[in-house]
Amino acid sequence: TAFLHSHATSFGFKQVREDEKSKLVGNVFSSVASSYDVMNDLMSAGLHRLWKDRLISKLNPFPGMKHLDVAGGTGDVAFRVVERIKSVSHRATQGTLTDMEEDTHIYVCDINPNMLEVGKKRAAEKGYNEEQCLSWVQGDAEALSFEDGSMDGYTIAFGIRNVTHIEKALSEAYRWATQES
């Protein structure tokens, strides 16, 4: 009877009410935030790193890019985007990321503040705390406040499985994309 007035959606291997999913997902990620990256290594035997490297290769980040990484909490994909841009910029100008076109900006968005805190800490450990190109934004993939056509790139890795309305999140991604992306 709990499902009479609310649609069901998947959460792991069970069905839950749509209005419960985000709370359940939030609880899971709040409890694992500090060990999330290690868990990914263990559960995928490190393959997630290869998958993310392939994702970045396909994305082909460039200096001056505005990129949004949704469900990017710990920064794993965003750091790869920054490193690729630094690599491209360094080869082109022998410069550093701070020498790149000042329009370069990577937004890491996650609904869970604990995941974002882990990401910020990792960024500082990697020396990105001095970089002006990273922003950490708490928000829901289904309803973010970026302007239409404001992003050159958009990624959502494993987090897509935790979105209640996937089609809504992807519609938002399309709205943010520039015509060139």
Coordinates of N, CA and C in Angstrom, one line a residue:
T1 N 0.8 -1.2 0.0 CA 0.0 0.0 0.0 C 0.8 1.3 0.0
A2 N 2.1 1.1 0.4 CA 3.0 2.3 0.4 C 3.2 2.9 -1.0
F3 N 3.1 2.0 -2.0 CA 3.4 2.5 -3.3 C 2.1 3.0 -4.1
L4 N 0.9 3.0 -3.4 CA -0.3 3.5 -4.1 C -0.2 4.9 -4.5
H5 N 0.4 5.8 -3.8 CA 0.4 7.2 -4.1 C 1.8 7.7 -4.5
S6 N 2.7 6.8 -4.7 CA 4.0 7.2 -5.1 C 4.6 6.1 -6.1
H7 N 5.3 6.6 -7.1 CA 5.9 5.6 -8.0 C 7.0 4.9 -7.3
A8 N 7.3 3.7 -7.8 CA 8.5 3.0 -7.3 C 9.7 3.1 -8.2
T9 N 10.8 3.1 -7.6 CA 12.1 3.1 -8.4 C 13.1 2.2 -7.7
S10 N 14.1 1.9 -8.4 CA 15.1 0.9 -7.9 C 16.1 1.6 -6.9
F11 N 16.4 0.9 -5.9 CA 17.5 1.3 -5.0 C 18.2 0.0 -4.7
G12 N 19.4 -0.2 -5.3 CA 20.1 -1.5 -5.2 C 19.2 -2.5 -5.8
F13 N 19.0 -3.6 -5.1 CA 18.2 -4.7 -5.6 C 16.7 -4.7 -5.2
K14 N 16.3 -3.6 -4.7 CA 14.9 -3.5 -4.2 C 14.2 -2.3 -4.8
Q15 N 12.9 -2.3 -4.7 CA 12.1 -1.1 -5.2 C 11.7 -0.3 -3.9
V16 N 11.8 1.0 -4.1 CA 11.4 1.9 -3.0 C 10.6 3.0 -3.6
R17 N 9.9 3.8 -2.8 CA 9.1 4.9 -3.3 C 10.1 6.0 -3.8
E18 N 9.7 6.6 -4.9 CA 10.6 7.7 -5.4 C 10.9 8.7 -4.4
D19 N 10.0 9.1 -3.6 CA 10.2 10.2 -2.6 C 11.2 9.7 -1.5
E20 N 11.5 8.4 -1.4 CA 12.4 7.9 -0.4 C 13.8 7.7 -0.9
K21 N 14.0 7.6 -2.2 CA 15.2 7.2 -2.8 C 16.4 8.2 -2.4
S22 N 16.1 9.5 -2.6 CA 17.2 10.4 -2.3 C 17.7 10.4 -0.9
K23 N 16.8 10.2 0.1 CA 17.1 10.1 1.5 C 18.0 8.8 1.7
L24 N 17.6 7.7 1.1 CA 18.3 6.5 1.2 C 19.7 6.6 0.6
V25 N 19.8 7.2 -0.5 CA 21.1 7.4 -1.2 C 22.0 8.3 -0.4
G26 N 21.4 9.4 0.2 CA 22.1 10.3 1.0 C 22.7 9.6 2.2
N27 N 21.9 8.8 2.9 CA 22.4 8.0 4.1 C 23.5 7.1 3.7
V28 N 23.4 6.4 2.6 CA 24.5 5.5 2.2 C 25.8 6.3 2.0
F29 N 25.7 7.4 1.2 CA 27.0 8.1 0.9 C 27.5 8.9 2.0
S30 N 26.6 9.3 3.0 CA 27.1 10.0 4.2 C 28.0 9.0 5.0
S31 N 27.5 7.7 5.0 CA 28.2 6.8 5.9 C 29.5 6.2 5.2
V32 N 29.6 6.4 3.9 CA 30.8 5.8 3.2 C 31.8 6.9 2.7
A33 N 31.4 8.1 2.8 CA 32.2 9.2 2.1 C 33.7 9.1 2.3
S34 N 34.1 8.9 3.6 CA 35.6 8.9 3.8 C 36.3 7.7 3.2
S35 N 35.6 6.6 2.9 CA 36.2 5.4 2.4 C 35.7 5.1 0.9
Y36 N 35.0 6.1 0.3 CA 34.4 5.8 -1.0 C 35.4 5.4 -2.0
D37 N 36.5 6.1 -2.2 CA 37.5 5.9 -3.2 C 38.2 4.5 -3.0
V38 N 38.5 4.2 -1.8 CA 39.0 2.8 -1.5 C 38.0 1.7 -1.8
M39 N 36.8 2.0 -1.5 CA 35.7 1.0 -1.8 C 35.6 0.8 -3.3
N40 N 35.7 1.9 -4.1 CA 35.7 1.7 -5.6 C 36.9 0.9 -6.0
D41 N 38.0 1.1 -5.5 CA 39.2 0.3 -5.8 C 39.0 -1.2 -5.5
L42 N 38.5 -1.5 -4.4 CA 38.2 -2.9 -4.0 C 37.1 -3.5 -4.8
M43 N 36.0 -2.8 -4.9 CA 34.9 -3.4 -5.6 C 35.1 -3.6 -7.1
S44 N 35.9 -2.8 -7.7 CA 36.2 -2.9 -9.2 C 37.6 -3.5 -9.5
A45 N 38.3 -3.9 -8.4 CA 39.7 -4.3 -8.6 C 40.5 -3.3 -9.3
G46 N 40.2 -2.0 -9.1 CA 40.9 -0.9 -9.7 C 40.5 -0.5 -11.1
L47 N 39.5 -1.3 -11.7 CA 39.1 -1.1 -13.1 C 38.4 0.3 -13.2
H48 N 37.8 0.8 -12.2 CA 37.1 2.1 -12.3 C 38.1 3.2 -12.7
R49 N 39.4 3.0 -12.4 CA 40.4 4.0 -12.8 C 40.5 4.0 -14.3
L50 N 40.6 2.8 -14.9 CA 40.7 2.7 -16.3 C 39.4 3.2 -17.0
W51 N 38.3 3.0 -16.5 CA 37.0 3.5 -17.0 C 37.0 5.0 -17.0
K52 N 37.4 5.6 -15.9 CA 37.4 7.0 -15.8 C 38.5 7.6 -16.7
D53 N 39.6 7.0 -16.9 CA 40.6 7.5 -17.8 C 40.1 7.5 -19.2
R54 N 39.3 6.4 -19.6 CA 38.7 6.3 -20.9 C 37.6 7.4 -21.1
L55 N 36.9 7.7 -20.0 CA 35.9 8.7 -20.1 C 36.5 10.1 -20.4
I56 N 37.6 10.4 -19.7 CA 38.3 11.6 -19.9 C 38.9 11.7 -21.3
S57 N 39.4 10.6 -21.8 CA 39.9 10.5 -23.2 C 38.9 10.9 -24.2
K58 N 37.7 10.3 -24.0 CA 36.5 10.6 -24.9 C 36.1 12.1 -24.7
L59 N 36.1 12.6 -23.5 CA 35.7 14.0 -23.2 C 36.6 15.0 -23.9
N60 N 37.9 14.6 -23.9 CA 38.9 15.5 -24.6 C 38.9 16.9 -24.0
P61 N 39.1 17.1 -22.7 CA 39.1 18.4 -22.1 C 40.2 19.4 -22.7
F62 N 39.9 20.7 -22.7 CA 40.7 21.6 -23.3 C 40.8 22.9 -22.5
P63 N 41.9 23.6 -22.6 CA 42.1 24.9 -21.9 C 40.9 25.8 -22.2
G64 N 40.4 26.5 -21.2 CA 39.2 27.4 -21.4 C 37.9 26.7 -21.2
M65 N 37.9 25.4 -21.0 CA 36.7 24.6 -20.9 C 36.0 24.9 -19.6
K66 N 34.6 24.9 -19.7 CA 33.8 25.0 -18.5 C 33.1 23.6 -18.5
H67 N 33.4 22.9 -17.4 CA 33.0 21.5 -17.3 C 32.2 21.3 -16.0
L68 N 31.1 20.5 -16.0 CA 30.4 20.1 -14.9 C 30.4 18.6 -14.6
D69 N 30.9 18.2 -13.5 CA 31.0 16.8 -13.1 C 29.9 16.6 -12.0
V70 N 28.8 15.9 -12.4 CA 27.7 15.7 -11.5 C 27.9 14.4 -10.7
A71 N 27.5 14.4 -9.5 CA 27.7 13.2 -8.6 C 29.2 13.0 -8.5
G72 N 29.9 14.1 -8.5 CA 31.4 14.0 -8.5 C 32.1 14.1 -7.2
G73 N 31.3 14.1 -6.1 CA 31.7 14.2 -4.8 C 33.2 14.2 -4.4
T74 N 33.9 13.1 -4.5 CA 35.3 13.1 -4.1 C 36.2 13.6 -5.1
G75 N 35.8 14.1 -6.2 CA 36.6 14.8 -7.2 C 37.4 13.9 -8.2
D76 N 37.2 12.6 -8.1 CA 38.0 11.7 -8.9 C 38.0 12.0 -10.4
V77 N 36.8 12.2 -11.0 CA 36.7 12.6 -12.4 C 37.2 14.0 -12.6
A78 N 36.8 14.9 -11.8 CA 37.3 16.3 -11.9 C 38.8 16.5 -11.9
F79 N 39.4 15.7 -11.0 CA 40.9 15.8 -11.0 C 41.5 15.3 -12.3
R80 N 40.9 14.3 -12.9 CA 41.4 13.8 -14.2 C 41.2 14.8 -15.3
V81 N 40.1 15.6 -15.2 CA 39.8 16.6 -16.2 C 40.9 17.7 -16.0
V82 N 41.2 18.1 -14.8 CA 42.2 19.2 -14.6 C 43.5 18.7 -15.0
E83 N 43.9 17.5 -14.7 CA 45.2 17.0 -15.1 C 45.4 16.9 -16.6
R84 N 44.3 16.5 -17.3 CA 44.3 16.4 -18.8 C 44.5 17.9 -19.4
I85 N 43.8 18.8 -18.8 CA 43.9 20.2 -19.3 C 45.3 20.7 -19.0
K86 N 45.8 20.4 -17.8 CA 47.2 20.9 -17.5 C 48.2 20.3 -18.5
S87 N 48.0 19.0 -18.8 CA 48.9 18.3 -19.8 C 48.8 19.0 -21.1
V88 N 47.6 19.2 -21.6 CA 47.4 19.9 -22.9 C 48.0 21.3 -22.9
S89 N 47.8 22.0 -21.8 CA 48.2 23.4 -21.7 C 49.8 23.4 -21.6
H90 N 50.3 22.5 -20.8 CA 51.8 22.4 -20.7 C 52.5 22.1 -22.0
R91 N 51.9 21.2 -22.7 CA 52.5 20.9 -24.0 C 52.4 22.0 -25.0
A92 N 51.3 22.8 -24.9 CA 51.1 23.9 -25.8 C 51.9 25.1 -25.4
T93 N 52.0 25.4 -24.1 CA 52.6 26.7 -23.7 C 53.8 26.5 -22.7
Q94 N 54.0 25.3 -22.3 CA 55.0 25.0 -21.2 C 54.6 25.7 -19.9
G95 N 53.3 25.9 -19.8 CA 52.8 26.6 -18.6 C 52.1 25.7 -17.6
T96 N 51.6 26.3 -16.6 CA 50.8 25.5 -15.6 C 49.4 25.8 -15.7
L97 N 48.6 25.2 -14.9 CA 47.1 25.4 -15.0 C 46.8 26.9 -14.7
T98 N 47.5 27.5 -13.9 CA 47.2 28.9 -13.6 C 47.5 29.8 -14.7
D99 N 48.4 29.3 -15.6 CA 48.7 30.1 -16.8 C 47.7 29.9 -18.0
M100 N 46.8 28.9 -17.8 CA 45.9 28.6 -18.8 C 44.9 29.7 -19.0
E101 N 44.1 29.6 -20.0 CA 43.1 30.6 -20.3 C 42.2 30.7 -19.0
E102 N 42.0 31.9 -18.5 CA 41.3 32.0 -17.2 C 39.9 31.6 -17.2
D103 N 39.3 31.3 -18.4 CA 38.0 30.8 -18.5 C 37.8 29.3 -18.1
T104 N 38.9 28.6 -17.9 CA 38.8 27.2 -17.5 C 38.2 27.1 -16.2
H105 N 37.2 26.3 -16.1 CA 36.5 26.1 -14.8 C 35.8 24.7 -14.7
I106 N 36.1 24.0 -13.6 CA 35.6 22.7 -13.4 C 34.7 22.8 -12.2
Y107 N 33.4 22.4 -12.4 CA 32.5 22.4 -11.3 C 32.2 21.0 -10.8
V108 N 32.4 20.7 -9.5 CA 32.1 19.4 -9.0 C 30.8 19.5 -8.2
C109 N 29.8 18.8 -8.7 CA 28.5 18.9 -8.0 C 28.1 17.6 -7.4
D110 N 27.6 17.6 -6.2 CA 27.1 16.4 -5.5 C 26.0 16.8 -4.6
I111 N 25.1 15.9 -4.4 CA 23.9 16.2 -3.5 C 24.3 16.0 -2.1
N112 N 25.5 15.3 -1.9 CA 25.9 14.9 -0.5 C 27.0 15.8 0.0
P113 N 26.8 16.6 1.0 CA 27.9 17.5 1.5 C 29.1 16.7 2.0
N114 N 28.9 15.5 2.6 CA 30.0 14.8 3.1 C 31.0 14.3 2.0
M115 N 30.4 14.0 0.8 CA 31.2 13.6 -0.3 C 32.0 14.8 -0.8
L116 N 31.4 16.0 -0.8 CA 32.0 17.2 -1.3 C 33.2 17.5 -0.3
E117 N 33.0 17.4 1.0 CA 34.0 17.7 1.9 C 35.3 16.8 1.7
V118 N 35.0 15.5 1.4 CA 36.1 14.6 1.1 C 36.8 15.1 -0.2
G119 N 36.0 15.5 -1.2 CA 36.6 16.0 -2.4 C 37.5 17.2 -2.2
K120 N 37.0 18.1 -1.4 CA 37.8 19.3 -1.1 C 39.1 19.0 -0.3
K121 N 39.0 18.1 0.6 CA 40.2 17.6 1.3 C 41.2 17.0 0.3
R122 N 40.7 16.1 -0.5 CA 41.6 15.5 -1.5 C 42.2 16.5 -2.5
A123 N 41.4 17.5 -2.8 CA 41.9 18.6 -3.7 C 43.1 19.3 -3.0
A124 N 42.9 19.6 -1.7 CA 44.0 20.3 -1.0 C 45.2 19.4 -0.9
E125 N 45.0 18.1 -0.7 CA 46.2 17.2 -0.6 C 46.9 17.1 -1.9
K126 N 46.2 17.3 -3.0 CA 46.8 17.2 -4.4 C 47.4 18.5 -4.8
G127 N 47.2 19.6 -4.0 CA 47.7 20.9 -4.3 C 46.8 21.7 -5.1
Y128 N 45.6 21.3 -5.3 CA 44.6 22.0 -6.1 C 43.9 23.2 -5.3
N129 N 44.2 23.3 -4.0 CA 43.6 24.3 -3.2 C 44.0 25.7 -3.7
E130 N 45.1 25.8 -4.4 CA 45.6 27.1 -4.9 C 45.0 27.4 -6.3
E131 N 44.5 26.3 -6.9 CA 44.0 26.5 -8.3 C 42.6 27.2 -8.2
Q132 N 42.4 28.1 -9.0 CA 41.1 28.8 -9.0 C 40.1 28.2 -10.0
C133 N 40.4 27.1 -10.5 CA 39.5 26.5 -11.6 C 38.5 25.5 -11.0
L134 N 38.6 25.1 -9.7 CA 37.7 24.1 -9.2 C 36.7 24.8 -8.3
S135 N 35.4 24.4 -8.4 CA 34.3 24.9 -7.5 C 33.6 23.6 -7.1
W136 N 33.2 23.6 -5.8 CA 32.4 22.5 -5.2 C 31.0 23.0 -5.0
V137 N 30.0 22.4 -5.6 CA 28.6 22.8 -5.5 C 27.7 21.7 -5.0
Q138 N 27.0 22.0 -4.0 CA 26.0 21.0 -3.5 C 24.7 21.2 -4.3
G139 N 24.3 20.1 -4.9 CA 23.0 20.2 -5.7 C 22.6 18.9 -6.2
D140 N 21.4 18.9 -6.7 CA 20.7 17.7 -7.2 C 20.8 17.7 -8.7
A141 N 21.2 16.6 -9.3 CA 21.4 16.5 -10.8 C 20.2 16.8 -11.5
E142 N 19.0 16.7 -10.9 CA 17.7 16.9 -11.6 C 17.4 18.4 -11.6
A143 N 18.0 19.2 -10.8 CA 17.6 20.6 -10.8 C 18.8 21.5 -10.3
L144 N 19.7 21.8 -11.2 CA 20.8 22.7 -10.8 C 20.6 24.1 -11.5
S145 N 21.2 25.1 -10.9 CA 21.0 26.4 -11.3 C 22.1 27.0 -12.2
F146 N 22.5 26.2 -13.2 CA 23.5 26.8 -14.2 C 22.7 27.3 -15.4
E147 N 23.2 28.3 -16.0 CA 22.5 28.9 -17.2 C 22.5 28.0 -18.4
D148 N 21.5 28.1 -19.2 CA 21.4 27.4 -20.4 C 22.7 27.6 -21.3
G149 N 23.2 26.5 -21.8 CA 24.4 26.7 -22.7 C 25.7 27.1 -22.0
S150 N 25.8 26.9 -20.7 CA 26.9 27.5 -20.0 C 28.1 26.5 -19.9
M151 N 27.9 25.2 -20.3 CA 29.0 24.2 -20.1 C 29.5 23.6 -21.4
D152 N 30.8 23.4 -21.5 CA 31.4 22.8 -22.6 C 31.4 21.3 -22.4
G153 N 31.3 20.8 -21.2 CA 31.4 19.4 -20.9 C 30.6 19.0 -19.7
Y154 N 30.1 17.8 -19.7 CA 29.3 17.3 -18.6 C 29.6 15.8 -18.4
T155 N 29.9 15.4 -17.2 CA 30.0 14.0 -16.9 C 29.2 13.7 -15.7
I156 N 28.7 12.5 -15.7 CA 28.1 11.8 -14.5 C 28.5 10.4 -14.6
A157 N 29.4 9.9 -13.7 CA 29.9 8.6 -13.8 C 28.9 7.6 -13.1
F158 N 29.4 7.0 -12.1 CA 28.5 6.0 -11.5 C 27.3 6.6 -10.8
G159 N 27.3 7.8 -10.5 CA 26.2 8.5 -9.9 C 24.9 8.5 -10.6
I160 N 24.9 8.2 -11.9 CA 23.7 8.1 -12.6 C 22.7 7.1 -12.1
R161 N 23.3 6.0 -11.5 CA 22.4 5.0 -10.9 C 21.7 5.4 -9.7
N162 N 22.1 6.5 -9.1 CA 21.5 7.0 -7.9 C 20.5 8.1 -8.1
V163 N 20.3 8.6 -9.3 CA 19.4 9.6 -9.7 C 18.0 9.0 -9.8
T164 N 17.0 9.6 -9.1 CA 15.7 9.1 -9.1 C 15.0 9.2 -10.5
H165 N 15.2 10.3 -11.2 CA 14.6 10.5 -12.5 C 15.7 10.8 -13.5
I166 N 16.3 9.7 -14.0 CA 17.5 9.8 -14.9 C 17.2 10.7 -16.1
E167 N 16.0 10.5 -16.7 CA 15.7 11.3 -17.9 C 15.7 12.8 -17.6
K168 N 15.3 13.2 -16.4 CA 15.2 14.6 -16.0 C 16.7 15.1 -15.8
A169 N 17.5 14.3 -15.2 CA 18.9 14.7 -15.0 C 19.6 14.9 -16.4
L170 N 19.4 14.0 -17.3 CA 20.0 14.1 -18.6 C 19.4 15.2 -19.4
S171 N 18.1 15.5 -19.2 CA 17.5 16.7 -19.9 C 18.2 18.0 -19.4
E172 N 18.5 18.0 -18.1 CA 19.2 19.2 -17.5 C 20.6 19.3 -18.1
A173 N 21.3 18.1 -18.2 CA 22.6 18.1 -18.8 C 22.6 18.7 -20.2
Y174 N 21.6 18.3 -21.0 CA 21.5 18.8 -22.4 C 21.3 20.3 -22.4
R175 N 20.5 20.8 -21.4 CA 20.2 22.2 -21.3 C 21.4 23.0 -21.0
W176 N 22.3 22.5 -20.2 CA 23.5 23.2 -19.8 C 24.6 23.2 -20.9
A177 N 24.5 22.3 -21.8 CA 25.6 22.1 -22.8 C 25.6 23.2 -23.8
T178 N 26.8 23.7 -24.2 CA 26.9 24.6 -25.3 C 26.6 23.9 -26.6
Q179 N 26.4 24.7 -27.6 CA 26.2 24.1 -28.9 C 27.4 23.3 -29.4
E180 N 28.6 23.8 -29.0 CA 29.8 23.1 -29.5 C 30.1 21.8 -28.7
S181 N 29.5 21.6 -27.5 CA 29.7 20.4 -26.8 C 28.8 19.4 -27.3

